Short mmCIF file of C-alpha atoms in Angstrom, two decimals:
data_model
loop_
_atom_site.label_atom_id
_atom_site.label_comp_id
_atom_site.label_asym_id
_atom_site.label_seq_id
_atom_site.Cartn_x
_atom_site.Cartn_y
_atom_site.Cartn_z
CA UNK A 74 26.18 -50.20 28.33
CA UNK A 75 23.16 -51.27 25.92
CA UNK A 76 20.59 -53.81 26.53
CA UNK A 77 20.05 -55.57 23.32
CA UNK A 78 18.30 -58.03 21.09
CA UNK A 79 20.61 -59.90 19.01
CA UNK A 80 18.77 -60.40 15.95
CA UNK A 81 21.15 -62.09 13.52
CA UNK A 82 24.81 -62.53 12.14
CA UNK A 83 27.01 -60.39 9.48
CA UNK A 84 29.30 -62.76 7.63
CA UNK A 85 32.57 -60.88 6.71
CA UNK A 86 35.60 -63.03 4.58
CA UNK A 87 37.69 -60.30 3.79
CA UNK A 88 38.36 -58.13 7.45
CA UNK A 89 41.27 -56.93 9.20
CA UNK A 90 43.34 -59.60 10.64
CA UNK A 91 42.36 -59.00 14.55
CA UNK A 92 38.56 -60.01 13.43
CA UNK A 93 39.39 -63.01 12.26
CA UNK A 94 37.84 -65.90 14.13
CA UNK A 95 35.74 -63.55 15.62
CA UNK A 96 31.47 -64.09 15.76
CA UNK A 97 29.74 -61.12 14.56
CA UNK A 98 26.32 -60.50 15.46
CA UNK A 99 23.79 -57.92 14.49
CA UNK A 100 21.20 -56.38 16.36
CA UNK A 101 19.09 -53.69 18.18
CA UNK A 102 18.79 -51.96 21.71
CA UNK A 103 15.99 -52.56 23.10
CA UNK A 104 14.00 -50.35 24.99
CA UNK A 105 12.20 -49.83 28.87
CA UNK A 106 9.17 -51.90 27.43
CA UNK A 107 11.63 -54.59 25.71
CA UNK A 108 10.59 -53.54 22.33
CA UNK A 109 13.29 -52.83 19.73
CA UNK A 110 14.70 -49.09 19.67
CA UNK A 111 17.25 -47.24 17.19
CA UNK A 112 19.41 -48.51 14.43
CA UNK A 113 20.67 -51.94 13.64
CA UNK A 114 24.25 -52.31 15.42
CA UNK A 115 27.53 -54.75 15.14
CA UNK A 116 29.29 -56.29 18.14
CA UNK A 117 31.63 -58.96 18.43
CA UNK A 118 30.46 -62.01 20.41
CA UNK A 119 32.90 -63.23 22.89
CA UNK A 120 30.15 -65.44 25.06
CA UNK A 121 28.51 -67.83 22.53
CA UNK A 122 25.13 -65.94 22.40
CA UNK A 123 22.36 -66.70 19.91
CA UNK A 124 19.59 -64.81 18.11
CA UNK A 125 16.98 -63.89 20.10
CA UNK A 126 18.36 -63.41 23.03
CA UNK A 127 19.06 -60.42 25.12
CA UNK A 128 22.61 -59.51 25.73
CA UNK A 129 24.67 -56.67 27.48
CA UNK A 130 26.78 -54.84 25.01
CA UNK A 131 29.42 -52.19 25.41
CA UNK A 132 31.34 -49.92 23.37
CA UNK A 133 34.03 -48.07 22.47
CA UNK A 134 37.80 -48.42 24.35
CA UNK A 135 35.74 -51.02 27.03
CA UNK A 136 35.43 -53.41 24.32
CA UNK A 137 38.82 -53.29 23.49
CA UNK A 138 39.51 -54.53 27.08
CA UNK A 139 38.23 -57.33 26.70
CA UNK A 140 39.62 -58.51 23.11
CA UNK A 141 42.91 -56.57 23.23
CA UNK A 142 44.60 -53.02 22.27
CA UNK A 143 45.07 -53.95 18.70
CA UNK A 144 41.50 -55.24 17.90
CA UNK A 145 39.63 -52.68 16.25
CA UNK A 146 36.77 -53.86 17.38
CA UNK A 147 34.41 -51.12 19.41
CA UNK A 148 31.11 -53.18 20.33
CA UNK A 149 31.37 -56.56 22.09
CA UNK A 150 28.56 -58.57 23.73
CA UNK A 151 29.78 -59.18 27.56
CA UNK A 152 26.73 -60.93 28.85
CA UNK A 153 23.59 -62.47 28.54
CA UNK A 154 20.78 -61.04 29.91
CA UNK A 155 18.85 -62.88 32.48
CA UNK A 156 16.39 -60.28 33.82
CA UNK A 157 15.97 -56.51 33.79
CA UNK A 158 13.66 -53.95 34.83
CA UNK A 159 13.35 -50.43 34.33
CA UNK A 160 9.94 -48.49 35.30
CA UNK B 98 30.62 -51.71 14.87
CA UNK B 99 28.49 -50.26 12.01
CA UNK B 100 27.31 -52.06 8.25
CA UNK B 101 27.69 -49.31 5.77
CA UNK B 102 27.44 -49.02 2.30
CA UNK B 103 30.18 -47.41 0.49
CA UNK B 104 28.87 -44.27 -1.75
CA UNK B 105 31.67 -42.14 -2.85
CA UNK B 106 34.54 -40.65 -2.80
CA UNK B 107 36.49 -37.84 -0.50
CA UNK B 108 39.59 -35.82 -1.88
CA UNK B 109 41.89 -33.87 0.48
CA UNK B 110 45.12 -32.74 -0.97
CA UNK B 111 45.93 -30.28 2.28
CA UNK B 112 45.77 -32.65 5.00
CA UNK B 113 47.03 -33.95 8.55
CA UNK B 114 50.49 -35.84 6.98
CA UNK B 115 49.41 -39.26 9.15
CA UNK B 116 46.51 -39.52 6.44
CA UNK B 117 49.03 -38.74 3.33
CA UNK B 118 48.26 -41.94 1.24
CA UNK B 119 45.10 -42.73 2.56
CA UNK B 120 42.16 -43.03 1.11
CA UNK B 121 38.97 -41.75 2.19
CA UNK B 122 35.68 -42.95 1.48
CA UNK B 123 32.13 -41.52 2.27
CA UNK B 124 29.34 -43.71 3.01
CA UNK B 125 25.78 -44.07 5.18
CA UNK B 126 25.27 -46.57 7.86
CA UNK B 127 22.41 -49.42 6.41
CA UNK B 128 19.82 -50.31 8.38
CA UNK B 129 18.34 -53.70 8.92
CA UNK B 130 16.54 -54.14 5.51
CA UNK B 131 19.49 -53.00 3.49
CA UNK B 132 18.41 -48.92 3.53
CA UNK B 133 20.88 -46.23 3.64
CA UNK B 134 19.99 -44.31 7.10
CA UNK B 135 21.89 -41.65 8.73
CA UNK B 136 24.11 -38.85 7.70
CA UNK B 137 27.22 -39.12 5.76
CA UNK B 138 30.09 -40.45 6.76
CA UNK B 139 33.52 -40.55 5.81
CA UNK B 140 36.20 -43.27 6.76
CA UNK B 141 39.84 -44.31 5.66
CA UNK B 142 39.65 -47.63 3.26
CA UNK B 143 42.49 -49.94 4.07
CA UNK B 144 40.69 -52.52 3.13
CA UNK B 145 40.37 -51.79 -0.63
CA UNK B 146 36.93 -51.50 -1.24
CA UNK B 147 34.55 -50.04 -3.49
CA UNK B 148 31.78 -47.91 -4.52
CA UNK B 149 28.58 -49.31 -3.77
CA UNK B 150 30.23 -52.06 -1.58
CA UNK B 151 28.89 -53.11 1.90
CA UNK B 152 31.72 -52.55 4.50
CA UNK B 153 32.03 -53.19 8.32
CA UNK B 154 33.08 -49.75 10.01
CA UNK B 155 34.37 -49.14 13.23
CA UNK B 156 34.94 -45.70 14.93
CA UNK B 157 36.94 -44.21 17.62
CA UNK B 158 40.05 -45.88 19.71
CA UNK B 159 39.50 -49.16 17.60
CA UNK B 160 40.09 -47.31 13.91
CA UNK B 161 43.23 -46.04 15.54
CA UNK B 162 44.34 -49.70 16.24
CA UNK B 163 44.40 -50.13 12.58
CA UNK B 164 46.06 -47.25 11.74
CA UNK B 165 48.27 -46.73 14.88
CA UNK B 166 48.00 -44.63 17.92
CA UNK B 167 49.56 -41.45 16.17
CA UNK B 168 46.77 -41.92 13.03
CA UNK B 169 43.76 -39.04 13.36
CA UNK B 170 41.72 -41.23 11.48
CA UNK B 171 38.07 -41.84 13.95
CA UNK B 172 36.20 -44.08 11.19
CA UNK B 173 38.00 -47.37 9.12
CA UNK B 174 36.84 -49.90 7.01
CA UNK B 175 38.05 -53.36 8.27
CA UNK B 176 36.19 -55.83 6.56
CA UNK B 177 33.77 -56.46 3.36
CA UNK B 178 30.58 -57.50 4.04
CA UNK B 179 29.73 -60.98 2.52
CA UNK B 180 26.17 -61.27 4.32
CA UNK B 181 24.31 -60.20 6.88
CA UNK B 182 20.45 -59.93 8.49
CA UNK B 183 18.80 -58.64 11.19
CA UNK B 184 15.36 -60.17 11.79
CA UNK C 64 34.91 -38.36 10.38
CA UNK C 65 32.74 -35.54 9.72
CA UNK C 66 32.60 -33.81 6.39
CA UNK C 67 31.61 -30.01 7.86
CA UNK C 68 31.86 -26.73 6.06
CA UNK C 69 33.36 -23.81 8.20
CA UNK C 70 31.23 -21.13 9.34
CA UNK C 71 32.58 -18.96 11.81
CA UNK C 72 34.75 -18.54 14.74
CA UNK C 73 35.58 -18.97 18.67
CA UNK C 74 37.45 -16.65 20.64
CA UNK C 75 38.40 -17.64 24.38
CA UNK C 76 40.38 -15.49 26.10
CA UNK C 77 40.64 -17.50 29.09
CA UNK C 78 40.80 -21.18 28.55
CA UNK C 79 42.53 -24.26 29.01
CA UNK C 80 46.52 -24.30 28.44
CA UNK C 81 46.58 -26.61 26.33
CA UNK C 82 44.27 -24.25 24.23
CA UNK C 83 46.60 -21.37 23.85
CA UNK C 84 47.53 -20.42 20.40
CA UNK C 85 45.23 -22.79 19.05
CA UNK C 86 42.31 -21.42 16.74
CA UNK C 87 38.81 -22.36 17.14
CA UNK C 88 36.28 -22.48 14.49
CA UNK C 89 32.59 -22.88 14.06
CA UNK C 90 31.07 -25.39 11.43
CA UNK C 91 28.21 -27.48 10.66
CA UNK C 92 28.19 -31.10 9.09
CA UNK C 93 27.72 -31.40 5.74
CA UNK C 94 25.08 -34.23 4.35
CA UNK C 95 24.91 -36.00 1.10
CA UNK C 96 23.90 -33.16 -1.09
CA UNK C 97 26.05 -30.84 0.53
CA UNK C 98 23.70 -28.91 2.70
CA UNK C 99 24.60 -28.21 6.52
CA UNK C 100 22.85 -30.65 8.97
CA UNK C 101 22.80 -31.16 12.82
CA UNK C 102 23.77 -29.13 15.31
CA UNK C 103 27.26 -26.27 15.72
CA UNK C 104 30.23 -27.78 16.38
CA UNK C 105 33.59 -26.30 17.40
CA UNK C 106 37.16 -27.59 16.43
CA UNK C 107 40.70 -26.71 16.56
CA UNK C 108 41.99 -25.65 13.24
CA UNK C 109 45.44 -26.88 12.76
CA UNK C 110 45.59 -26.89 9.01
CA UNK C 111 44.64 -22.86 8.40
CA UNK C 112 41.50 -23.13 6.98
CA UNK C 113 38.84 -20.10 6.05
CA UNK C 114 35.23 -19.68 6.83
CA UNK C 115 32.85 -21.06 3.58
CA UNK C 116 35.74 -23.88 3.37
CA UNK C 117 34.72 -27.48 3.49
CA UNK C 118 37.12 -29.24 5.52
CA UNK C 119 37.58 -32.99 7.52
CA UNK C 120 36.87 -32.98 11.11
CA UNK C 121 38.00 -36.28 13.30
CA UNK C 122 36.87 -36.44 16.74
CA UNK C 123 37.91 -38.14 19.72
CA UNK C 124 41.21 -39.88 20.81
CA UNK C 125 42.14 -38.88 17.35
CA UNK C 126 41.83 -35.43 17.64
CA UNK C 127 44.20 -35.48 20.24
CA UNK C 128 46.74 -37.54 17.93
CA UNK C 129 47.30 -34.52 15.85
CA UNK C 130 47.32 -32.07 19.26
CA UNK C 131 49.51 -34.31 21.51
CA UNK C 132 47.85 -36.21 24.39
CA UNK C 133 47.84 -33.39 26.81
CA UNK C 134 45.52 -31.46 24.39
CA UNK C 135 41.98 -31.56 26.14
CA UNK C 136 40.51 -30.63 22.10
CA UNK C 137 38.23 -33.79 21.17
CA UNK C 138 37.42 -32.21 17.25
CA UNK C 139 40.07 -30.82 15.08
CA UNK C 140 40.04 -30.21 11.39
CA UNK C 141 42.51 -32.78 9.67
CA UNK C 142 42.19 -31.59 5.99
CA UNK C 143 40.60 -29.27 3.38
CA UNK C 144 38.12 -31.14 1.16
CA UNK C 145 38.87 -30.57 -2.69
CA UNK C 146 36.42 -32.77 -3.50
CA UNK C 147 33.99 -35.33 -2.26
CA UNK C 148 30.98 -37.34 -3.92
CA UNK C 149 28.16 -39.27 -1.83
CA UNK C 150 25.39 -41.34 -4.21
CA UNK D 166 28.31 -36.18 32.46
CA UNK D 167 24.55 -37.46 32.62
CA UNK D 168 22.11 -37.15 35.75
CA UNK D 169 20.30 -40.44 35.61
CA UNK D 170 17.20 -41.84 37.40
CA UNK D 171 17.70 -45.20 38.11
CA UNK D 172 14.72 -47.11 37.35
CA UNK D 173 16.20 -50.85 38.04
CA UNK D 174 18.13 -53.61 37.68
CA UNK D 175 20.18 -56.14 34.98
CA UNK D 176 20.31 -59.50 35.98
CA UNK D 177 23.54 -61.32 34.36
CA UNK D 178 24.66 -64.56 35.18
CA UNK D 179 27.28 -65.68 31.92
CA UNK D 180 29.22 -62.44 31.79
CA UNK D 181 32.62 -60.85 31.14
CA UNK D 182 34.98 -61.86 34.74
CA UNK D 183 36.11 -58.29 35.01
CA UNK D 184 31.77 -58.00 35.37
CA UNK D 185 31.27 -60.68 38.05
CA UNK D 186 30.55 -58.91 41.24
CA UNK D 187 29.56 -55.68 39.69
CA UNK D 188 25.70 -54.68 40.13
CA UNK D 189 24.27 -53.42 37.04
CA UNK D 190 21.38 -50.91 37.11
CA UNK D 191 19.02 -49.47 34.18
CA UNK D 192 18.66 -45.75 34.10
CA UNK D 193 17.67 -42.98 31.61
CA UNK D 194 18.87 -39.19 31.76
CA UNK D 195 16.39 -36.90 33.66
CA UNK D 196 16.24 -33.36 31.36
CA UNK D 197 16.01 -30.10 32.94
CA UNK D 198 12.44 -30.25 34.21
CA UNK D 199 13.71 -33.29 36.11
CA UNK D 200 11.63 -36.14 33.81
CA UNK D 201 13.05 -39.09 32.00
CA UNK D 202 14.59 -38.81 28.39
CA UNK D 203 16.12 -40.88 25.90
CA UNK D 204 16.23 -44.80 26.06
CA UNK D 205 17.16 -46.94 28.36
CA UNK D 206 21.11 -47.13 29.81
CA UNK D 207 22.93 -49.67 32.00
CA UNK D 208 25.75 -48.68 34.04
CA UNK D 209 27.96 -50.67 36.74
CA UNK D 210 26.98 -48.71 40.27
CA UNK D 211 30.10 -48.60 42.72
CA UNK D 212 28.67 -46.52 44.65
CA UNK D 213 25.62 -48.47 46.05
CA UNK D 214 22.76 -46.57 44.86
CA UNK D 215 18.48 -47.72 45.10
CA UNK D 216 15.83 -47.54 42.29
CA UNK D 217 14.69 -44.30 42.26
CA UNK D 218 17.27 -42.38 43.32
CA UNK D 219 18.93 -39.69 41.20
CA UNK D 220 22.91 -40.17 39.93
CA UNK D 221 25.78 -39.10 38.34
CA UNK D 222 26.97 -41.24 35.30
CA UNK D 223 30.10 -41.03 33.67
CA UNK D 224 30.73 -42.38 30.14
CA UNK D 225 33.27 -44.18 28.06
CA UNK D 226 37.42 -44.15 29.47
CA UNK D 227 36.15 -42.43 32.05
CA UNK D 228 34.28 -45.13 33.42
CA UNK D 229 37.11 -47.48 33.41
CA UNK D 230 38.96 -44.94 35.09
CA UNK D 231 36.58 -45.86 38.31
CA UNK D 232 36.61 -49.62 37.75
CA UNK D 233 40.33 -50.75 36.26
CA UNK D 234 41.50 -50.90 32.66
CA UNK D 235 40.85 -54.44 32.17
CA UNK D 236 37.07 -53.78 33.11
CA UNK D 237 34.93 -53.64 29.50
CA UNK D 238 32.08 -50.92 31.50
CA UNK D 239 31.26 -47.77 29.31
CA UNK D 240 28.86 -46.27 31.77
CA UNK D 241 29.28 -45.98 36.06
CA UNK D 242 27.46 -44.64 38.41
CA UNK D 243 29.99 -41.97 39.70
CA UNK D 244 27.91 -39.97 42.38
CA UNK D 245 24.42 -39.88 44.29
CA UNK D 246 22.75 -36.01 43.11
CA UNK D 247 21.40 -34.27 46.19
CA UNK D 248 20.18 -31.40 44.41
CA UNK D 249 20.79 -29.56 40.96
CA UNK D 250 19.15 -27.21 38.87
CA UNK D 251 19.22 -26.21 34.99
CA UNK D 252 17.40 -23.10 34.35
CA UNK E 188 33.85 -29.32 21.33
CA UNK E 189 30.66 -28.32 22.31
CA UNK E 190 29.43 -23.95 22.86
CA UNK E 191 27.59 -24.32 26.19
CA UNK E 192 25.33 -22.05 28.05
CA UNK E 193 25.57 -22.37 31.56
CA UNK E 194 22.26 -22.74 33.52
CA UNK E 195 22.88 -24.25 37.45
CA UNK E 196 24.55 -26.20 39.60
CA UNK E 197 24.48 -30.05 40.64
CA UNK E 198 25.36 -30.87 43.98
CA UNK E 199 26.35 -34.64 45.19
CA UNK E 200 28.28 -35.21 48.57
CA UNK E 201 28.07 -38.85 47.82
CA UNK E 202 30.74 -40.11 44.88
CA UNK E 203 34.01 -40.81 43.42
CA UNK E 204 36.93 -39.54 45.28
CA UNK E 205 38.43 -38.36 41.87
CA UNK E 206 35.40 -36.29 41.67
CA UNK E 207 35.62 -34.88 45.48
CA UNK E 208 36.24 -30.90 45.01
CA UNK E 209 35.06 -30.69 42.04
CA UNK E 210 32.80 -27.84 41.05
CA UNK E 211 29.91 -29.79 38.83
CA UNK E 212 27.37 -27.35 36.72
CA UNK E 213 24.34 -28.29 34.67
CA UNK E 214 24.48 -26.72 30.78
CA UNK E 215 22.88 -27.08 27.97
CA UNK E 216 24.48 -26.34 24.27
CA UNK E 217 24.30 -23.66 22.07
CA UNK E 218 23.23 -23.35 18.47
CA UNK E 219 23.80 -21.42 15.60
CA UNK E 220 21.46 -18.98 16.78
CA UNK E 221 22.66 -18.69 20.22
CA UNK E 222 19.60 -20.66 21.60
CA UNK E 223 19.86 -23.72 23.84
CA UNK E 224 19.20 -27.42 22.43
CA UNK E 225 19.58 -30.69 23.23
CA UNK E 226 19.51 -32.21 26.46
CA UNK E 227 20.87 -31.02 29.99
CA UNK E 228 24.58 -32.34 30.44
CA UNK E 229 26.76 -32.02 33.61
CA UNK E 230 30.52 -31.11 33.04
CA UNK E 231 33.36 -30.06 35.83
CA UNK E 232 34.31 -26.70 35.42
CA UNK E 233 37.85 -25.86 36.28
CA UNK E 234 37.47 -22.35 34.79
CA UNK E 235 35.57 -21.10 37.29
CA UNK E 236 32.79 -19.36 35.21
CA UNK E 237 28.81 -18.61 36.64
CA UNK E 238 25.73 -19.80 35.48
CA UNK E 239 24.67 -17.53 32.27
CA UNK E 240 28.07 -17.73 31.11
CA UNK E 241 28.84 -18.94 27.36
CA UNK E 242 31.30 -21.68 27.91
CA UNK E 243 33.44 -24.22 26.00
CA UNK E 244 33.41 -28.00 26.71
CA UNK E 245 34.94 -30.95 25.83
CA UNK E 246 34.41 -34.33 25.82
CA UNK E 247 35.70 -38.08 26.50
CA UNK E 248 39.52 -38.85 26.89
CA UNK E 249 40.21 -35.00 26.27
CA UNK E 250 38.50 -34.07 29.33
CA UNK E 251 40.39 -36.62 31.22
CA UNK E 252 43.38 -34.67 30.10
CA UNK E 253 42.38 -31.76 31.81
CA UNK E 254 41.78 -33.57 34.91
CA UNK E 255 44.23 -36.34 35.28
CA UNK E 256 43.73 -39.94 34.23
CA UNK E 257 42.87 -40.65 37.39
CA UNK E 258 39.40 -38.56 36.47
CA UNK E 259 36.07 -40.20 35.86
CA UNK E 260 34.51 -36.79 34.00
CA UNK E 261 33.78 -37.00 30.88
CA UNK E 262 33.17 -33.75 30.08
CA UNK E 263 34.71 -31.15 31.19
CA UNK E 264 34.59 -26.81 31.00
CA UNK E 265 37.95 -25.64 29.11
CA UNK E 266 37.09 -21.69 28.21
CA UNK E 267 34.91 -19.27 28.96
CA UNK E 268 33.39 -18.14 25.06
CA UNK E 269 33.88 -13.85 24.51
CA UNK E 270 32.33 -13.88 21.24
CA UNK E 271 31.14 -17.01 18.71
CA UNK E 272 29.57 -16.91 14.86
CA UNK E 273 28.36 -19.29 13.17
CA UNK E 274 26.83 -18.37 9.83
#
């Protein structure tokens, strides 16, 4: 999974039916220093997380798990991030 | 999920028959102030969209769940991007 | 899905099962302006495609949508590119 | 598979369910001279590893393999390296 | 799939029963040119083939289909290479 920063949202009227209703967020892994690393990213928010904070994120078929087999999503934010360390 | 912006066209008469009909854009991934970033890309349109557009793209398992499980397809449009930022 | 152009062959004489019969081509990914970028790949060619072809690649759970789900092949060409476009 | 070090933990309290109970460790990939590469990763650890030590991650369906279908993990800890080499 | 080069061993008495037996070697993958880049990646081998060899791996779901679904790997060895060109 991803650490990231979410950083803000991506507004989207016309999308595939299984999105609809659904939160999308933008935003950024961040890094062992909790600075901002790699490209800007999409996930679907399924906990009610806001910019700025720091939120798990995974991909692929384990983010279908957790909004279904037919959503196409393949990033979803599964937690917010109280703590981490990394040295 | 990925923000992309939509930059041309693909054309492939001899192909797999589950992508007869489809079409098939190319695009880049955009980054969070609005630049292209990334190589090409290329991804099946269901959504209708066009050149120079900003699309939401998703990749792997979850295009498939568009298309259905016996579609090859690994990269689909589903939605048009209205807005979005990434502060 | 990748845009790549093909540039050479794989031969296996002892492999996987699943990989009998099947040929297996060398290729690099194409970029905007049509020059070869990142790193060799190898696929399955199902369509009968030549080396100096350009030709669509998808990857993944897909690839194994065109093989049959007991294929262990995770890239397999999908079409021959007529044309494609990328501004 | 990767051969992480793990360098610490991810503290989550409002998470996914099929996450509650898991412990969640931050790692990056050790390279063939045995240092650290590549940003930070977070993986569920089943099999009760310490900071510091040297694993085995697996990625993707194969993770959910180890922890169920329902669970939404893309990265586990799959095994504790005693020794390996890459010359 | 990936054109590997062989290059040692990892051993780890501690991990997932799925993985117990399992013969795990450390590779690296092969360009163009026949050199190694990237970074160090672990895959099962079920070929049986020696460090030096010139192997062929793949990846995600498809190695699982090697394996079993049962299997954690994600990347597994599915040929040994005779000859490759890539020009």
């Amino acid at each position: 999974m991803y650490i990231c920063k979410v950083q803000g949202k991506c507004v989207s009227t016309i999308k595939d039916e299984h999105l609809k209703g659904c939160s999308l967020i933008t935003m950024q892994r961040l890094n062992k220093t909790k600075g901002p690393v790699g490209e800007m990213l999409v996930a679907v928010d399924t906990i009610g997380c806001s910019v700025g904070e720091t939120v798990l994120v995974t991909r692929g078929s384990g983010a279908r798990a957790v909004l279904g087999a037919e959503s196409p999503a393949d990033m979803v934010v599964v937690g917010i991030v109280d703590t981490y360390d990394c040295n």
